[in-house]
Amino acid sequence: MGCEIVRQESYEDPGRRSRLWLRNDIFHVFTKNTGTEVIEGILLYLDYLEEADWNLEAFSKMRKLKLLYIHNLRLSLGPKYLPNALRYLNWSFYPSKSLPPVFQPDELTELSLVFSNIDHLWNGIKYLSKLKSIDLSYSVNLTRTPDFTETAKVLRVYRVKCIWSFLKHLMYLAAQS
């Protein structure tokens, strides 16, 4: 019933819905660049790894996006912009070497970029007072980490098969190898 209520927000244009979870609707928004400020959540779970060419400029219109979950999608290019309102960012196979430089994730509580091409998250210090969990497992290109001095609430850092430095105030670390 809730899904139908969201569909009623805009039958014809999925970019005008507050939540997107259907593969075809999400692909439509990113191939046609029809994202809008209305979108607050995107959940794309693919059973098998797929490749796609998206127009990631659509993110620049999604200023209220709070949840972004992309699983099993390989893109050739990464985003130049991610909304600062993001609270939950989970993107397997994230294509870029770092998060966009203009991304100020002040609201971010969870960050998961497993199997990503990430080399480093960002440059300099970010004041991420709400960040609690970071998962960079199988991000084999990860070579350096940012200064986490101002990120005192991080409770969990997961890293499997990647290089990772010590985090001050870390309460739990899950690591293999």
mmCIF file with all atom_site columns, C-alpha atoms in Angstrom:
data_model
loop_
_atom_site.group_PDB
_atom_site.id
_atom_site.type_symbol
_atom_site.label_atom_id
_atom_site.label_alt_id
_atom_site.label_comp_id
_atom_site.label_asym_id
_atom_site.label_entity_id
_atom_site.label_seq_id
_atom_site.pdbx_PDB_ins_code
_atom_site.Cartn_x
_atom_site.Cartn_y
_atom_site.Cartn_z
_atom_site.occupancy
_atom_site.B_iso_or_equiv
_atom_site.pdbx_formal_charge
_atom_site.auth_seq_id
_atom_site.auth_comp_id
_atom_site.auth_asym_id
_atom_site.auth_atom_id
_atom_site.pdbx_PDB_model_num
ATOM 1   C CA . MET A 1 1   ? 0.000  0.000   0.000   1.00 0.00 ? 1   MET A CA 1
ATOM 2   C CA . GLY A 1 2   ? 2.827  2.412   0.838   1.00 0.00 ? 2   GLY A CA 1
ATOM 3   C CA . CYS A 1 3   ? 4.438  1.720   -2.535  1.00 0.00 ? 3   CYS A CA 1
ATOM 4   C CA . GLU A 1 4   ? 1.212  2.693   -4.287  1.00 0.00 ? 4   GLU A CA 1
ATOM 5   C CA . ILE A 1 5   ? 0.985  5.942   -2.312  1.00 0.00 ? 5   ILE A CA 1
ATOM 6   C CA . VAL A 1 6   ? 4.495  6.854   -3.495  1.00 0.00 ? 6   VAL A CA 1
ATOM 7   C CA . ARG A 1 7   ? 3.604  5.927   -7.100  1.00 0.00 ? 7   ARG A CA 1
ATOM 8   C CA . GLN A 1 8   ? 0.601  8.272   -6.873  1.00 0.00 ? 8   GLN A CA 1
ATOM 9   C CA . GLU A 1 9   ? 2.981  11.170  -6.276  1.00 0.00 ? 9   GLU A CA 1
ATOM 10  C CA . SER A 1 10  ? 3.685  10.983  -10.018 1.00 0.00 ? 10  SER A CA 1
ATOM 11  C CA . TYR A 1 11  ? 2.535  8.098   -12.202 1.00 0.00 ? 11  TYR A CA 1
ATOM 12  C CA . GLU A 1 12  ? 4.278  9.305   -15.341 1.00 0.00 ? 12  GLU A CA 1
ATOM 13  C CA . ASP A 1 13  ? 7.544  10.746  -14.017 1.00 0.00 ? 13  ASP A CA 1
ATOM 14  C CA . PRO A 1 14  ? 9.458  8.664   -11.441 1.00 0.00 ? 14  PRO A CA 1
ATOM 15  C CA . GLY A 1 15  ? 11.807 11.630  -10.920 1.00 0.00 ? 15  GLY A CA 1
ATOM 16  C CA . ARG A 1 16  ? 8.965  13.405  -9.115  1.00 0.00 ? 16  ARG A CA 1
ATOM 17  C CA . ARG A 1 17  ? 8.508  10.662  -6.507  1.00 0.00 ? 17  ARG A CA 1
ATOM 18  C CA . SER A 1 18  ? 9.986  10.855  -3.025  1.00 0.00 ? 18  SER A CA 1
ATOM 19  C CA . ARG A 1 19  ? 11.291 7.281   -3.085  1.00 0.00 ? 19  ARG A CA 1
ATOM 20  C CA . LEU A 1 20  ? 12.636 5.112   -5.867  1.00 0.00 ? 20  LEU A CA 1
ATOM 21  C CA . TRP A 1 21  ? 13.142 1.359   -5.560  1.00 0.00 ? 21  TRP A CA 1
ATOM 22  C CA . LEU A 1 22  ? 12.176 -0.146  -8.936  1.00 0.00 ? 22  LEU A CA 1
ATOM 23  C CA . ARG A 1 23  ? 15.066 -0.805  -11.308 1.00 0.00 ? 23  ARG A CA 1
ATOM 24  C CA . ASN A 1 24  ? 13.348 0.668   -14.378 1.00 0.00 ? 24  ASN A CA 1
ATOM 25  C CA . ASP A 1 25  ? 12.284 3.839   -12.545 1.00 0.00 ? 25  ASP A CA 1
ATOM 26  C CA . ILE A 1 26  ? 15.816 4.424   -11.213 1.00 0.00 ? 26  ILE A CA 1
ATOM 27  C CA . PHE A 1 27  ? 17.397 3.756   -14.600 1.00 0.00 ? 27  PHE A CA 1
ATOM 28  C CA . HIS A 1 28  ? 14.890 6.168   -16.185 1.00 0.00 ? 28  HIS A CA 1
ATOM 29  C CA . VAL A 1 29  ? 15.821 8.949   -13.749 1.00 0.00 ? 29  VAL A CA 1
ATOM 30  C CA . PHE A 1 30  ? 19.553 8.521   -14.328 1.00 0.00 ? 30  PHE A CA 1
ATOM 31  C CA . THR A 1 31  ? 19.545 7.923   -18.072 1.00 0.00 ? 31  THR A CA 1
ATOM 32  C CA . LYS A 1 32  ? 17.094 10.749  -18.801 1.00 0.00 ? 32  LYS A CA 1
ATOM 33  C CA . ASN A 1 33  ? 18.466 13.079  -16.084 1.00 0.00 ? 33  ASN A CA 1
ATOM 34  C CA . THR A 1 34  ? 15.019 13.626  -14.575 1.00 0.00 ? 34  THR A CA 1
ATOM 35  C CA . GLY A 1 35  ? 15.937 13.731  -10.897 1.00 0.00 ? 35  GLY A CA 1
ATOM 36  C CA . THR A 1 36  ? 14.220 16.398  -8.792  1.00 0.00 ? 36  THR A CA 1
ATOM 37  C CA . GLU A 1 37  ? 14.433 17.879  -5.310  1.00 0.00 ? 37  GLU A CA 1
ATOM 38  C CA . VAL A 1 38  ? 11.490 15.692  -4.273  1.00 0.00 ? 38  VAL A CA 1
ATOM 39  C CA . ILE A 1 39  ? 13.579 12.494  -4.199  1.00 0.00 ? 39  ILE A CA 1
ATOM 40  C CA . GLU A 1 40  ? 14.590 11.547  -0.651  1.00 0.00 ? 40  GLU A CA 1
ATOM 41  C CA . GLY A 1 41  ? 15.532 7.889   -1.063  1.00 0.00 ? 41  GLY A CA 1
ATOM 42  C CA . ILE A 1 42  ? 16.927 5.596   -3.737  1.00 0.00 ? 42  ILE A CA 1
ATOM 43  C CA . LEU A 1 43  ? 17.260 1.867   -3.145  1.00 0.00 ? 43  LEU A CA 1
ATOM 44  C CA . LEU A 1 44  ? 18.606 -0.175  -6.056  1.00 0.00 ? 44  LEU A CA 1
ATOM 45  C CA . TYR A 1 45  ? 19.338 -3.812  -5.272  1.00 0.00 ? 45  TYR A CA 1
ATOM 46  C CA . LEU A 1 46  ? 20.359 -5.886  -8.272  1.00 0.00 ? 46  LEU A CA 1
ATOM 47  C CA . ASP A 1 47  ? 20.712 -9.656  -7.908  1.00 0.00 ? 47  ASP A CA 1
ATOM 48  C CA . TYR A 1 48  ? 23.532 -9.762  -10.442 1.00 0.00 ? 48  TYR A CA 1
ATOM 49  C CA . LEU A 1 49  ? 26.261 -7.300  -11.350 1.00 0.00 ? 49  LEU A CA 1
ATOM 50  C CA . GLU A 1 50  ? 25.135 -5.004  -14.170 1.00 0.00 ? 50  GLU A CA 1
ATOM 51  C CA . GLU A 1 51  ? 26.921 -2.305  -16.141 1.00 0.00 ? 51  GLU A CA 1
ATOM 52  C CA . ALA A 1 52  ? 25.252 0.956   -17.109 1.00 0.00 ? 52  ALA A CA 1
ATOM 53  C CA . ASP A 1 53  ? 25.910 4.430   -18.433 1.00 0.00 ? 53  ASP A CA 1
ATOM 54  C CA . TRP A 1 54  ? 24.093 6.946   -16.289 1.00 0.00 ? 54  TRP A CA 1
ATOM 55  C CA . ASN A 1 55  ? 23.939 10.710  -16.379 1.00 0.00 ? 55  ASN A CA 1
ATOM 56  C CA . LEU A 1 56  ? 24.994 11.363  -12.795 1.00 0.00 ? 56  LEU A CA 1
ATOM 57  C CA . GLU A 1 57  ? 24.236 15.066  -13.148 1.00 0.00 ? 57  GLU A CA 1
ATOM 58  C CA . ALA A 1 58  ? 20.803 13.964  -11.917 1.00 0.00 ? 58  ALA A CA 1
ATOM 59  C CA . PHE A 1 59  ? 22.273 14.002  -8.391  1.00 0.00 ? 59  PHE A CA 1
ATOM 60  C CA . SER A 1 60  ? 22.701 17.776  -8.600  1.00 0.00 ? 60  SER A CA 1
ATOM 61  C CA . LYS A 1 61  ? 18.910 18.187  -8.548  1.00 0.00 ? 61  LYS A CA 1
ATOM 62  C CA . MET A 1 62  ? 18.344 15.807  -5.613  1.00 0.00 ? 62  MET A CA 1
ATOM 63  C CA . ARG A 1 63  ? 19.197 18.191  -2.794  1.00 0.00 ? 63  ARG A CA 1
ATOM 64  C CA . LYS A 1 64  ? 16.943 16.377  -0.273  1.00 0.00 ? 64  LYS A CA 1
ATOM 65  C CA . LEU A 1 65  ? 18.307 12.874  -0.949  1.00 0.00 ? 65  LEU A CA 1
ATOM 66  C CA . LYS A 1 66  ? 18.924 11.232  2.425   1.00 0.00 ? 66  LYS A CA 1
ATOM 67  C CA . LEU A 1 67  ? 19.298 7.551   1.533   1.00 0.00 ? 67  LEU A CA 1
ATOM 68  C CA . LEU A 1 68  ? 21.333 6.205   -1.382  1.00 0.00 ? 68  LEU A CA 1
ATOM 69  C CA . TYR A 1 69  ? 21.727 2.448   -1.718  1.00 0.00 ? 69  TYR A CA 1
ATOM 70  C CA . ILE A 1 70  ? 23.165 1.045   -4.962  1.00 0.00 ? 70  ILE A CA 1
ATOM 71  C CA . HIS A 1 71  ? 24.110 -2.642  -5.026  1.00 0.00 ? 71  HIS A CA 1
ATOM 72  C CA . ASN A 1 72  ? 25.709 -4.550  -7.915  1.00 0.00 ? 72  ASN A CA 1
ATOM 73  C CA . LEU A 1 73  ? 25.906 -1.737  -10.449 1.00 0.00 ? 73  LEU A CA 1
ATOM 74  C CA . ARG A 1 74  ? 29.118 -0.900  -12.271 1.00 0.00 ? 74  ARG A CA 1
ATOM 75  C CA . LEU A 1 75  ? 29.313 2.568   -13.811 1.00 0.00 ? 75  LEU A CA 1
ATOM 76  C CA . SER A 1 76  ? 32.143 3.859   -15.972 1.00 0.00 ? 76  SER A CA 1
ATOM 77  C CA . LEU A 1 77  ? 32.102 7.327   -14.385 1.00 0.00 ? 77  LEU A CA 1
ATOM 78  C CA . GLY A 1 78  ? 31.481 8.493   -10.852 1.00 0.00 ? 78  GLY A CA 1
ATOM 79  C CA . PRO A 1 79  ? 29.440 11.440  -9.610  1.00 0.00 ? 79  PRO A CA 1
ATOM 80  C CA . LYS A 1 80  ? 30.809 14.981  -9.570  1.00 0.00 ? 80  LYS A CA 1
ATOM 81  C CA . TYR A 1 81  ? 28.160 15.893  -7.006  1.00 0.00 ? 81  TYR A CA 1
ATOM 82  C CA . LEU A 1 82  ? 26.436 14.102  -4.138  1.00 0.00 ? 82  LEU A CA 1
ATOM 83  C CA . PRO A 1 83  ? 23.757 15.767  -2.004  1.00 0.00 ? 83  PRO A CA 1
ATOM 84  C CA . ASN A 1 84  ? 24.972 17.072  1.348   1.00 0.00 ? 84  ASN A CA 1
ATOM 85  C CA . ALA A 1 85  ? 21.721 15.877  2.943   1.00 0.00 ? 85  ALA A CA 1
ATOM 86  C CA . LEU A 1 86  ? 22.796 12.209  2.625   1.00 0.00 ? 86  LEU A CA 1
ATOM 87  C CA . ARG A 1 87  ? 22.535 10.303  5.888   1.00 0.00 ? 87  ARG A CA 1
ATOM 88  C CA . TYR A 1 88  ? 23.086 6.804   4.523   1.00 0.00 ? 88  TYR A CA 1
ATOM 89  C CA . LEU A 1 89  ? 25.423 6.116   1.603   1.00 0.00 ? 89  LEU A CA 1
ATOM 90  C CA . ASN A 1 90  ? 25.866 2.493   0.545   1.00 0.00 ? 90  ASN A CA 1
ATOM 91  C CA . TRP A 1 91  ? 27.257 2.070   -2.980  1.00 0.00 ? 91  TRP A CA 1
ATOM 92  C CA . SER A 1 92  ? 29.009 -1.159  -3.947  1.00 0.00 ? 92  SER A CA 1
ATOM 93  C CA . PHE A 1 93  ? 31.375 -0.816  -6.902  1.00 0.00 ? 93  PHE A CA 1
ATOM 94  C CA . TYR A 1 94  ? 31.541 2.959   -6.413  1.00 0.00 ? 94  TYR A CA 1
ATOM 95  C CA . PRO A 1 95  ? 33.378 4.034   -9.588  1.00 0.00 ? 95  PRO A CA 1
ATOM 96  C CA . SER A 1 96  ? 35.447 7.089   -8.547  1.00 0.00 ? 96  SER A CA 1
ATOM 97  C CA . LYS A 1 97  ? 38.803 7.306   -6.802  1.00 0.00 ? 97  LYS A CA 1
ATOM 98  C CA . SER A 1 98  ? 37.278 9.587   -4.149  1.00 0.00 ? 98  SER A CA 1
ATOM 99  C CA . LEU A 1 99  ? 34.038 11.173  -3.061  1.00 0.00 ? 99  LEU A CA 1
ATOM 100 C CA . PRO A 1 100 ? 33.268 14.467  -4.857  1.00 0.00 ? 100 PRO A CA 1
ATOM 101 C CA . PRO A 1 101 ? 35.326 17.368  -3.443  1.00 0.00 ? 101 PRO A CA 1
ATOM 102 C CA . VAL A 1 102 ? 32.215 19.542  -2.994  1.00 0.00 ? 102 VAL A CA 1
ATOM 103 C CA . PHE A 1 103 ? 30.454 16.823  -0.958  1.00 0.00 ? 103 PHE A CA 1
ATOM 104 C CA . GLN A 1 104 ? 30.031 18.010  2.659   1.00 0.00 ? 104 GLN A CA 1
ATOM 105 C CA . PRO A 1 105 ? 28.522 14.955  4.378   1.00 0.00 ? 105 PRO A CA 1
ATOM 106 C CA . ASP A 1 106 ? 27.641 16.626  7.674   1.00 0.00 ? 106 ASP A CA 1
ATOM 107 C CA . GLU A 1 107 ? 24.507 14.463  8.110   1.00 0.00 ? 107 GLU A CA 1
ATOM 108 C CA . LEU A 1 108 ? 26.124 11.149  7.117   1.00 0.00 ? 108 LEU A CA 1
ATOM 109 C CA . THR A 1 109 ? 25.755 8.366   9.697   1.00 0.00 ? 109 THR A CA 1
ATOM 110 C CA . GLU A 1 110 ? 26.777 5.335   7.606   1.00 0.00 ? 110 GLU A CA 1
ATOM 111 C CA . LEU A 1 111 ? 29.210 5.083   4.712   1.00 0.00 ? 111 LEU A CA 1
ATOM 112 C CA . SER A 1 112 ? 29.688 1.831   2.813   1.00 0.00 ? 112 SER A CA 1
ATOM 113 C CA . LEU A 1 113 ? 31.695 1.645   -0.403  1.00 0.00 ? 113 LEU A CA 1
ATOM 114 C CA . VAL A 1 114 ? 32.531 -2.057  -0.714  1.00 0.00 ? 114 VAL A CA 1
ATOM 115 C CA . PHE A 1 115 ? 34.293 -3.303  -3.850  1.00 0.00 ? 115 PHE A CA 1
ATOM 116 C CA . SER A 1 116 ? 34.857 0.324   -4.794  1.00 0.00 ? 116 SER A CA 1
ATOM 117 C CA . ASN A 1 117 ? 37.576 1.980   -6.855  1.00 0.00 ? 117 ASN A CA 1
ATOM 118 C CA . ILE A 1 118 ? 38.174 4.389   -3.991  1.00 0.00 ? 118 ILE A CA 1
ATOM 119 C CA . ASP A 1 119 ? 41.808 5.424   -3.580  1.00 0.00 ? 119 ASP A CA 1
ATOM 120 C CA . HIS A 1 120 ? 41.056 7.898   -0.774  1.00 0.00 ? 120 HIS A CA 1
ATOM 121 C CA . LEU A 1 121 ? 37.778 9.241   0.611   1.00 0.00 ? 121 LEU A CA 1
ATOM 122 C CA . TRP A 1 122 ? 38.560 12.963  0.507   1.00 0.00 ? 122 TRP A CA 1
ATOM 123 C CA . ASN A 1 123 ? 41.332 15.454  1.132   1.00 0.00 ? 123 ASN A CA 1
ATOM 124 C CA . GLY A 1 124 ? 41.700 17.419  4.343   1.00 0.00 ? 124 GLY A CA 1
ATOM 125 C CA . ILE A 1 125 ? 39.533 17.326  7.453   1.00 0.00 ? 125 ILE A CA 1
ATOM 126 C CA . LYS A 1 126 ? 35.780 16.772  7.386   1.00 0.00 ? 126 LYS A CA 1
ATOM 127 C CA . TYR A 1 127 ? 33.728 17.421  10.506  1.00 0.00 ? 127 TYR A CA 1
ATOM 128 C CA . LEU A 1 128 ? 31.553 14.322  10.497  1.00 0.00 ? 128 LEU A CA 1
ATOM 129 C CA . SER A 1 129 ? 30.085 14.399  13.956  1.00 0.00 ? 129 SER A CA 1
ATOM 130 C CA . LYS A 1 130 ? 27.257 11.986  13.058  1.00 0.00 ? 130 LYS A CA 1
ATOM 131 C CA . LEU A 1 131 ? 29.267 9.308   11.204  1.00 0.00 ? 131 LEU A CA 1
ATOM 132 C CA . LYS A 1 132 ? 29.105 5.992   13.068  1.00 0.00 ? 132 LYS A CA 1
ATOM 133 C CA . SER A 1 133 ? 30.106 3.320   10.565  1.00 0.00 ? 133 SER A CA 1
ATOM 134 C CA . ILE A 1 134 ? 32.494 3.048   7.619   1.00 0.00 ? 134 ILE A CA 1
ATOM 135 C CA . ASP A 1 135 ? 32.782 -0.051  5.423   1.00 0.00 ? 135 ASP A CA 1
ATOM 136 C CA . LEU A 1 136 ? 35.422 -0.045  2.696   1.00 0.00 ? 136 LEU A CA 1
ATOM 137 C CA . SER A 1 137 ? 35.781 -3.819  2.404   1.00 0.00 ? 137 SER A CA 1
ATOM 138 C CA . TYR A 1 138 ? 37.433 -5.122  -0.748  1.00 0.00 ? 138 TYR A CA 1
ATOM 139 C CA . SER A 1 139 ? 38.357 -1.608  -1.869  1.00 0.00 ? 139 SER A CA 1
ATOM 140 C CA . VAL A 1 140 ? 41.789 -2.803  -2.909  1.00 0.00 ? 140 VAL A CA 1
ATOM 141 C CA . ASN A 1 141 ? 42.876 0.575   -4.319  1.00 0.00 ? 141 ASN A CA 1
ATOM 142 C CA . LEU A 1 142 ? 42.502 2.314   -0.949  1.00 0.00 ? 142 LEU A CA 1
ATOM 143 C CA . THR A 1 143 ? 45.929 3.690   -0.094  1.00 0.00 ? 143 THR A CA 1
ATOM 144 C CA . ARG A 1 144 ? 45.283 6.544   2.332   1.00 0.00 ? 144 ARG A CA 1
ATOM 145 C CA . THR A 1 145 ? 42.670 7.755   4.711   1.00 0.00 ? 145 THR A CA 1
ATOM 146 C CA . PRO A 1 146 ? 41.644 11.269  5.647   1.00 0.00 ? 146 PRO A CA 1
ATOM 147 C CA . ASP A 1 147 ? 42.158 12.891  9.008   1.00 0.00 ? 147 ASP A CA 1
ATOM 148 C CA . PHE A 1 148 ? 39.414 11.505  11.251  1.00 0.00 ? 148 PHE A CA 1
ATOM 149 C CA . THR A 1 149 ? 40.300 13.691  14.234  1.00 0.00 ? 149 THR A CA 1
ATOM 150 C CA . GLU A 1 150 ? 36.933 15.438  14.138  1.00 0.00 ? 150 GLU A CA 1
ATOM 151 C CA . THR A 1 151 ? 35.014 12.198  13.588  1.00 0.00 ? 151 THR A CA 1
ATOM 152 C CA . ALA A 1 152 ? 34.882 11.033  17.171  1.00 0.00 ? 152 ALA A CA 1
ATOM 153 C CA . LYS A 1 153 ? 31.623 9.041   16.991  1.00 0.00 ? 153 LYS A CA 1
ATOM 154 C CA . VAL A 1 154 ? 32.803 6.388   14.535  1.00 0.00 ? 154 VAL A CA 1
ATOM 155 C CA . LEU A 1 155 ? 31.998 3.106   16.259  1.00 0.00 ? 155 LEU A CA 1
ATOM 156 C CA . ARG A 1 156 ? 32.751 0.603   13.478  1.00 0.00 ? 156 ARG A CA 1
ATOM 157 C CA . VAL A 1 157 ? 35.215 0.483   10.632  1.00 0.00 ? 157 VAL A CA 1
ATOM 158 C CA . TYR A 1 158 ? 35.114 -2.534  8.375   1.00 0.00 ? 158 TYR A CA 1
ATOM 159 C CA . ARG A 1 159 ? 37.962 -3.178  6.066   1.00 0.00 ? 159 ARG A CA 1
ATOM 160 C CA . VAL A 1 160 ? 38.737 -6.451  4.430   1.00 0.00 ? 160 VAL A CA 1
ATOM 161 C CA . LYS A 1 161 ? 41.614 -6.706  1.990   1.00 0.00 ? 161 LYS A CA 1
ATOM 162 C CA . CYS A 1 162 ? 42.499 -3.009  2.030   1.00 0.00 ? 162 CYS A CA 1
ATOM 163 C CA . ILE A 1 163 ? 45.017 -0.780  3.780   1.00 0.00 ? 163 ILE A CA 1
ATOM 164 C CA . TRP A 1 164 ? 43.666 1.165   6.757   1.00 0.00 ? 164 TRP A CA 1
ATOM 165 C CA . SER A 1 165 ? 45.153 3.415   9.413   1.00 0.00 ? 165 SER A CA 1
ATOM 166 C CA . PHE A 1 166 ? 44.212 3.720   13.055  1.00 0.00 ? 166 PHE A CA 1
ATOM 167 C CA . LEU A 1 167 ? 41.140 5.721   14.079  1.00 0.00 ? 167 LEU A CA 1
ATOM 168 C CA . LYS A 1 168 ? 41.098 7.609   17.341  1.00 0.00 ? 168 LYS A CA 1
ATOM 169 C CA . HIS A 1 169 ? 38.109 6.728   19.565  1.00 0.00 ? 169 HIS A CA 1
ATOM 170 C CA . LEU A 1 170 ? 37.444 3.531   17.620  1.00 0.00 ? 170 LEU A CA 1
ATOM 171 C CA . MET A 1 171 ? 35.345 1.137   19.655  1.00 0.00 ? 171 MET A CA 1
ATOM 172 C CA . TYR A 1 172 ? 35.085 -1.796  17.235  1.00 0.00 ? 172 TYR A CA 1
ATOM 173 C CA . LEU A 1 173 ? 37.196 -2.857  14.258  1.00 0.00 ? 173 LEU A CA 1
ATOM 174 C CA . ALA A 1 174 ? 36.346 -5.830  12.066  1.00 0.00 ? 174 ALA A CA 1
ATOM 175 C CA . ALA A 1 175 ? 39.231 -6.835  9.850   1.00 0.00 ? 175 ALA A CA 1
ATOM 176 C CA . GLN A 1 176 ? 40.526 -9.882  8.080   1.00 0.00 ? 176 GLN A CA 1
ATOM 177 C CA . SER A 1 177 ? 44.049 -10.484 6.772   1.00 0.00 ? 177 SER A CA 1
#
